[in-house]
Amino acid sequence: MAMNDAGERLKALDARHHLHPFTDFKQLGEQGSRIITGASGVYIHDADGQRILDGMAGLWCVNLGYDQPELVAAASQQMTQLPYYNTFFKTAHPPAIELAAELCRLAPEHINHVFFTGSGSEANDSMLRMVRRFWALKGKPEKQWIIARENGYHGSTVAGMSLGGMAPMHAQGGPCVPGITHIRQPYWFAEGRGKGSESPASETHSRDDFGRLCAEALDARIQELGPDNVAAFLAEPVQGAGGAIMPPDSYWPAIKAVLAKYDILLVVDEVICGFGRLGEWFGSQHYDLKPDLMPIAKGLSSGYLPIGGVLVGDRVADTLIEEGGEFFHGFTYSGHPVCAAVALKTLEIMQREDIVTRVRDDLGPYLASRWATLADHPLVGEARSLGLMGALELVADKASGERFAASLAVGNLCRDICFETGLVMRSVGDTMIISPPLVITHEQIDALVSLARAALDETARQLTSHAATCSSAALKATSPSSSLPSSLSSAPSSEPSSSLTSES
């Protein structure tokens, strides 16, 4: 369907003036952006009139879907009463106070304070300041090192980028914040499968071995740096932006065992996993963790307005309060009254509708059963899910798990086809990920899986057509003598797509 005149005007203005995040500016300017004009439920609508199932809940955040009139009313009422005031200068306002109390009521028992920010990136910046301030107040200023994970994501400010373990961000960010180091991630499919133990008793045993091996990397790094120099270990319960990476069952128990040996803080980044995504209020609860600090954001307001924060455990909060004096840190929009009012209403709706329990007992298991059916597709090396988060690993060979050549940007191809098919499914390299709204229904999960399969089929057809014009070895990341699997090479042919070109 052709875009209308208003849509074309917006597209031209966007290309002329708008620099998008995480984007190749020149390429997007040449190709043009998709203009999203409306939304309802779990669907977004573009300027062409296409209805698209949002399998990513915006950016992991629109947990209650796009048509919650109570959230709109909460914002409107608060804007009428008090549209803005800061929380500096010994002042506070009811929305921030009530939200702080409600968050601490929902948080684990040992967490009774929150510091508000405007985003997850700001939350992680604030966490870093708190961690180092805490140890200075304890008379241990040498405890500076933060140990995080390769391919972890903790925001895109300078501190967030430094805390995260994504090499492309480090390459563009200049010198990172000092005193931050990264250890291996518990990414079974990419780094553990077929490696490690030469003769594992079973796949489960091999996964568990890999989980413990990754935890041992933490112990080794602590010893390398010196326990008296390490301030905290930082990690997401499940790596979100890194590719919806669910760690082996052995991983978090082994991490807890390592940390129990040392006087080191545990920081669990709940920006994505918090507020029901894994079927608990916080991902930490799913893995039975007791973090000292938890950065939060995204689902806190269902994405309707920007708000974040740091939930601070008693051990840290008591020290900052009793011994710290003034904490020289904060933001203009810390605890913004309208954002806080919407967040408070979000939490009210989630509790009234028992959404977290529904994700744990109904929607999560249903998605798991339907998502697993995609594992039989010739492009899929693994289909995994937890709660309402899922991933598909795209491979050139199912048996070996061999990847496609990076130059093909198969994940980006599949992502673009998803959009045309009527589905938002994000690509992280050649990993396709989903994180739908927590209000999605069984029927909509069925539709999501059907659309995903249709997009995989079309991706396979375009790859097969592309293979007809070049050697099959060019499709593989390694093994030049390899060929496409027969299940893929026999797929029907179609014209090659310009979408093979990579796009951020």
Tab-separated table of C-alpha atoms in Angstrom, residues 155-445:
chain	number	residue	atom	x	y	z
A	155	GLY	CA	22.658	1.787	28.697
A	156	SER	CA	24.305	4.107	26.201
A	157	THR	CA	25.592	7.014	28.276
A	158	VAL	CA	29.361	7.020	28.787
A	159	ALA	CA	29.017	5.160	32.085
A	160	GLY	CA	26.309	2.830	30.732
A	161	MET	CA	28.388	2.054	27.655
A	162	SER	CA	31.426	1.396	29.845
A	163	LEU	CA	29.460	-0.919	32.154
A	164	GLY	CA	28.069	-2.796	29.166
A	165	GLY	CA	30.240	-5.257	27.330
A	166	MET	CA	29.424	-4.428	23.717
A	167	ALA	CA	32.575	-3.910	21.673
A	168	PRO	CA	31.030	-1.724	18.916
A	169	MET	CA	29.873	0.771	21.542
A	170	HIS	CA	33.292	0.808	23.200
A	171	ALA	CA	34.933	1.421	19.818
A	172	GLN	CA	32.906	4.603	19.260
A	173	GLY	CA	32.739	5.853	22.823
A	174	GLY	CA	36.316	6.939	23.368
A	175	PRO	CA	38.035	6.017	26.634
A	176	CYS	CA	35.661	4.104	28.870
A	177	VAL	CA	35.130	4.852	32.537
A	178	PRO	CA	38.127	3.281	34.298
A	179	GLY	CA	37.786	0.467	36.788
A	180	ILE	CA	35.324	-1.632	34.778
A	181	THR	CA	36.148	-5.076	33.426
A	182	HIS	CA	34.175	-7.798	31.665
A	183	ILE	CA	34.064	-11.585	31.905
A	184	ARG	CA	32.573	-14.185	29.610
A	185	GLN	CA	28.822	-14.357	29.175
A	186	PRO	CA	26.756	-17.522	29.819
A	187	TYR	CA	25.716	-17.782	26.151
A	188	TRP	CA	25.258	-21.515	25.726
A	189	PHE	CA	24.333	-21.597	22.037
A	190	ALA	CA	27.176	-19.400	20.784
A	191	GLU	CA	29.954	-20.183	23.261
A	192	GLY	CA	29.149	-23.404	25.090
A	193	ARG	CA	27.370	-25.836	22.788
A	194	GLY	CA	29.773	-28.418	21.419
A	195	LYS	CA	32.641	-27.005	23.474
A	196	GLY	CA	34.091	-27.704	26.902
A	197	SER	CA	33.730	-31.258	28.190
A	198	GLU	CA	34.861	-33.722	25.531
A	199	SER	CA	32.329	-36.373	26.454
A	200	PRO	CA	29.429	-34.851	28.383
A	201	ALA	CA	26.956	-37.319	29.807
A	202	SER	CA	24.102	-35.385	28.282
A	203	GLU	CA	23.194	-31.969	26.889
A	204	THR	CA	21.828	-30.968	30.301
A	205	HIS	CA	25.071	-31.969	31.964
A	206	SER	CA	27.006	-30.017	29.351
A	207	ARG	CA	24.873	-26.915	29.869
A	208	ASP	CA	25.411	-27.121	33.611
A	209	ASP	CA	29.151	-27.511	33.158
A	210	PHE	CA	29.180	-24.428	30.951
A	211	GLY	CA	27.183	-22.410	33.473
A	212	ARG	CA	29.647	-23.272	36.220
A	213	LEU	CA	32.576	-22.512	33.912
A	214	CYS	CA	31.218	-19.000	33.307
A	215	ALA	CA	30.806	-18.497	37.054
A	216	GLU	CA	34.399	-19.604	37.591
A	217	ALA	CA	35.431	-16.732	35.316
A	218	LEU	CA	34.049	-14.355	37.945
A	219	ASP	CA	36.072	-16.007	40.691
A	220	ALA	CA	39.200	-15.891	38.546
A	221	ARG	CA	38.742	-12.186	37.758
A	222	ILE	CA	38.188	-11.340	41.422
A	223	GLN	CA	41.420	-13.126	42.279
A	224	GLU	CA	43.240	-11.392	39.431
A	225	LEU	CA	42.130	-7.916	40.543
A	226	GLY	CA	42.343	-8.707	44.238
A	227	PRO	CA	39.177	-9.092	46.337
A	228	ASP	CA	39.976	-5.903	48.253
A	229	ASN	CA	39.798	-3.938	44.989
A	230	VAL	CA	36.470	-5.243	43.646
A	231	ALA	CA	33.332	-3.240	44.405
A	232	ALA	CA	30.543	-5.131	42.644
A	233	PHE	CA	29.437	-7.697	40.120
A	234	LEU	CA	26.852	-6.362	37.640
A	235	ALA	CA	24.611	-8.495	35.420
A	236	GLU	CA	21.147	-8.781	33.914
A	237	PRO	CA	19.087	-11.789	35.074
A	238	VAL	CA	18.641	-12.605	31.382
A	239	GLN	CA	20.703	-10.666	28.852
A	240	GLY	CA	18.142	-8.726	26.847
A	241	ALA	CA	19.722	-6.566	24.165
A	242	GLY	CA	22.566	-9.081	23.887
A	243	GLY	CA	20.137	-11.613	22.409
A	244	ALA	CA	17.622	-12.808	25.023
A	245	ILE	CA	20.313	-15.046	26.517
A	246	MET	CA	18.918	-17.276	29.257
A	247	PRO	CA	21.790	-18.667	31.344
A	248	PRO	CA	22.088	-22.383	32.126
A	249	ASP	CA	20.304	-23.444	35.314
A	250	SER	CA	23.646	-23.874	37.042
A	251	TYR	CA	24.863	-20.332	36.366
A	252	TRP	CA	23.227	-18.147	38.996
A	253	PRO	CA	23.637	-20.668	41.862
A	254	ALA	CA	27.330	-20.860	40.980
A	255	ILE	CA	27.597	-17.046	40.847
A	256	LYS	CA	25.968	-16.827	44.279
A	257	ALA	CA	28.497	-19.328	45.629
A	258	VAL	CA	31.379	-17.229	44.302
A	259	LEU	CA	30.034	-13.981	45.742
A	260	ALA	CA	29.430	-15.628	49.124
A	261	LYS	CA	33.210	-15.950	49.506
A	262	TYR	CA	33.890	-12.230	49.137
A	263	ASP	CA	32.726	-8.851	50.417
A	264	ILE	CA	31.435	-7.685	47.032
A	265	LEU	CA	28.102	-6.088	46.125
A	266	LEU	CA	25.682	-7.752	43.696
A	267	VAL	CA	23.957	-5.429	41.242
A	268	VAL	CA	21.184	-6.945	39.130
A	269	ASP	CA	20.082	-4.796	36.202
A	270	GLU	CA	16.272	-5.154	36.127
A	271	VAL	CA	15.627	-2.572	33.409
A	272	ILE	CA	14.285	-5.256	31.042
A	273	CYS	CA	13.444	-8.184	33.316
A	274	GLY	CA	11.723	-6.131	35.994
A	275	PHE	CA	7.942	-5.755	36.285
A	276	GLY	CA	6.763	-9.156	35.180
A	277	ARG	CA	8.756	-10.024	32.081
A	278	LEU	CA	9.968	-13.376	33.490
A	279	GLY	CA	6.818	-14.153	35.469
A	280	GLU	CA	7.948	-12.520	38.724
A	281	TRP	CA	7.948	-8.873	39.719
A	282	PHE	CA	11.721	-8.914	39.287
A	283	GLY	CA	14.036	-11.276	37.438
A	284	SER	CA	16.081	-11.531	40.627
A	285	GLN	CA	13.174	-13.355	42.243
A	286	HIS	CA	13.013	-15.885	39.426
A	287	TYR	CA	16.662	-16.773	40.076
A	288	ASP	CA	16.452	-16.451	43.889
A	289	LEU	CA	18.965	-13.605	44.044
A	290	LYS	CA	19.407	-10.983	46.759
A	291	PRO	CA	20.877	-7.964	44.982
A	292	ASP	CA	22.234	-4.945	46.816
A	293	LEU	CA	21.047	-2.607	44.052
A	294	MET	CA	18.609	-2.999	41.151
A	295	PRO	CA	18.449	-0.449	38.298
A	296	ILE	CA	14.877	-0.263	36.932
A	297	ALA	CA	13.013	1.490	34.081
A	298	LYS	CA	11.037	0.496	30.935
A	299	GLY	CA	8.026	-1.496	32.174
A	300	LEU	CA	7.769	0.689	35.280
A	301	SER	CA	5.493	3.050	33.331
A	302	SER	CA	4.624	0.585	30.556
A	303	GLY	CA	6.688	2.886	28.345
A	304	TYR	CA	4.037	5.621	28.391
A	305	LEU	CA	6.428	8.148	29.949
A	306	PRO	CA	10.177	8.000	30.662
A	307	ILE	CA	11.102	7.040	34.210
A	308	GLY	CA	13.750	4.892	35.875
A	309	GLY	CA	15.409	4.408	39.196
A	310	VAL	CA	17.669	2.380	41.436
A	311	LEU	CA	16.167	0.160	44.107
A	312	VAL	CA	18.705	0.260	46.928
A	313	GLY	CA	19.129	-2.501	49.494
A	314	ASP	CA	19.319	-1.694	53.177
A	315	ARG	CA	23.036	-2.414	53.448
A	316	VAL	CA	23.891	0.309	50.940
A	317	ALA	CA	21.049	2.712	51.725
A	318	ASP	CA	21.706	2.731	55.476
A	319	THR	CA	25.355	3.609	54.903
A	320	LEU	CA	24.562	6.370	52.391
A	321	ILE	CA	21.942	7.829	54.736
A	322	GLU	CA	23.724	7.546	58.090
A	323	GLU	CA	27.298	8.219	57.026
A	324	GLY	CA	27.225	9.881	53.632
A	325	GLY	CA	26.168	13.474	54.157
A	326	GLU	CA	25.069	15.132	50.900
A	327	PHE	CA	25.014	12.889	47.835
A	328	PHE	CA	26.084	15.154	44.976
A	329	HIS	CA	24.061	13.502	42.239
A	330	GLY	CA	20.613	13.830	40.662
A	331	PHE	CA	18.611	14.826	37.613
A	332	THR	CA	16.149	17.556	36.688
A	333	TYR	CA	13.479	14.927	36.082
A	334	SER	CA	14.211	12.626	39.029
A	335	GLY	CA	10.766	11.527	40.215
A	336	HIS	CA	8.931	13.726	37.676
A	337	PRO	CA	5.358	13.966	39.041
A	338	VAL	CA	3.571	13.047	35.803
A	339	CYS	CA	5.894	10.119	35.080
A	340	ALA	CA	5.572	8.945	38.672
A	341	ALA	CA	1.776	9.155	38.543
A	342	VAL	CA	1.676	7.024	35.394
A	343	ALA	CA	4.104	4.532	36.909
A	344	LEU	CA	1.981	4.287	40.046
A	345	LYS	CA	-1.132	3.621	37.963
A	346	THR	CA	0.803	1.026	35.941
A	347	LEU	CA	1.653	-0.899	39.099
A	348	GLU	CA	-1.962	-0.628	40.262
A	349	ILE	CA	-3.279	-2.122	37.010
A	350	MET	CA	-0.706	-4.898	37.033
A	351	GLN	CA	-1.737	-5.929	40.537
A	352	ARG	CA	-5.465	-5.595	39.923
A	353	GLU	CA	-5.256	-7.705	36.763
A	354	ASP	CA	-2.779	-10.155	38.382
A	355	ILE	CA	-0.608	-9.829	35.292
A	356	VAL	CA	2.621	-11.142	36.815
A	357	THR	CA	0.944	-14.381	37.924
A	358	ARG	CA	-0.681	-14.745	34.518
A	359	VAL	CA	2.705	-14.450	32.800
A	360	ARG	CA	4.200	-17.062	35.124
A	361	ASP	CA	1.373	-19.601	35.095
A	362	ASP	CA	-0.346	-19.104	31.746
A	363	LEU	CA	1.095	-16.843	29.071
A	364	GLY	CA	4.760	-17.762	29.605
A	365	PRO	CA	4.169	-21.526	29.410
A	366	TYR	CA	1.859	-21.069	26.420
A	367	LEU	CA	4.434	-18.988	24.552
A	368	ALA	CA	7.100	-21.580	25.396
A	369	SER	CA	5.023	-24.394	23.875
A	370	ARG	CA	4.200	-22.450	20.705
A	371	TRP	CA	7.641	-20.846	20.293
A	372	ALA	CA	9.304	-24.266	20.516
A	373	THR	CA	7.464	-25.357	17.356
A	374	LEU	CA	9.727	-23.019	15.361
A	375	ALA	CA	12.745	-25.183	16.240
A	376	ASP	CA	11.937	-27.457	13.294
A	377	HIS	CA	12.475	-24.678	10.755
A	378	PRO	CA	15.587	-25.217	8.578
A	379	LEU	CA	16.964	-21.783	9.530
A	380	VAL	CA	16.551	-22.221	13.291
A	381	GLY	CA	19.381	-23.675	15.358
A	382	GLU	CA	17.659	-23.042	18.683
A	383	ALA	CA	14.315	-21.706	19.880
A	384	ARG	CA	14.346	-20.631	23.532
A	385	SER	CA	12.067	-18.658	25.801
A	386	LEU	CA	11.482	-17.686	29.416
A	387	GLY	CA	8.383	-15.866	30.594
A	388	LEU	CA	7.425	-13.525	27.758
A	389	MET	CA	10.859	-13.316	26.184
A	390	GLY	CA	12.089	-15.501	23.342
A	391	ALA	CA	14.882	-15.950	20.812
A	392	LEU	CA	15.600	-17.832	17.598
A	393	GLU	CA	19.177	-18.558	16.531
A	394	LEU	CA	19.446	-18.377	12.727
A	395	VAL	CA	21.981	-20.808	11.290
A	396	ALA	CA	23.236	-21.947	7.907
A	397	ASP	CA	23.450	-25.553	9.133
A	398	LYS	CA	21.160	-26.974	11.819
A	399	ALA	CA	23.356	-29.951	12.614
A	400	SER	CA	26.520	-27.988	13.372
A	401	GLY	CA	24.955	-24.667	14.358
A	402	GLU	CA	27.214	-22.954	11.837
A	403	ARG	CA	26.329	-19.321	11.306
A	404	PHE	CA	25.808	-17.459	8.058
A	405	ALA	CA	28.532	-15.161	6.771
A	406	ALA	CA	28.268	-11.868	8.636
A	407	SER	CA	28.282	-9.959	5.344
A	408	LEU	CA	24.852	-11.371	4.531
A	409	ALA	CA	23.245	-9.736	7.599
A	410	VAL	CA	20.661	-12.513	7.684
A	411	GLY	CA	19.179	-11.251	10.930
A	412	ASN	CA	18.540	-7.817	9.432
A	413	LEU	CA	17.013	-9.459	6.371
A	414	CYS	CA	14.668	-11.492	8.552
A	415	ARG	CA	13.787	-8.427	10.647
A	416	ASP	CA	12.838	-6.397	7.570
A	417	ILE	CA	10.761	-9.270	6.219
A	418	CYS	CA	9.011	-9.504	9.585
A	419	PHE	CA	7.917	-5.884	9.271
A	420	GLU	CA	6.551	-6.511	5.788
A	421	THR	CA	4.816	-9.639	7.077
A	422	GLY	CA	3.177	-7.719	9.929
A	423	LEU	CA	5.411	-8.491	12.907
A	424	VAL	CA	8.030	-6.611	14.935
A	425	MET	CA	10.790	-9.099	15.735
A	426	ARG	CA	14.186	-7.613	16.545
A	427	SER	CA	17.510	-8.878	15.232
A	428	VAL	CA	20.683	-9.042	17.308
A	429	GLY	CA	23.198	-10.231	14.757
A	430	ASP	CA	21.593	-13.443	13.506
A	431	THR	CA	19.525	-13.912	16.656
A	432	MET	CA	15.852	-12.960	16.383
A	433	ILE	CA	14.255	-11.886	19.643
A	434	ILE	CA	10.784	-11.120	20.966
A	435	SER	CA	9.429	-9.511	24.126
A	436	PRO	CA	5.697	-8.917	23.568
A	437	PRO	CA	3.334	-6.950	25.808
A	438	LEU	CA	2.358	-8.828	28.956
A	439	VAL	CA	-1.311	-8.476	27.995
A	440	ILE	CA	-0.943	-10.559	24.842
A	441	THR	CA	-3.564	-13.311	24.464
A	442	HIS	CA	-3.233	-16.956	23.435
A	443	GLU	CA	-4.714	-16.098	20.043
A	444	GLN	CA	-2.233	-13.284	19.567
A	445	ILE	CA	0.642	-15.579	20.568
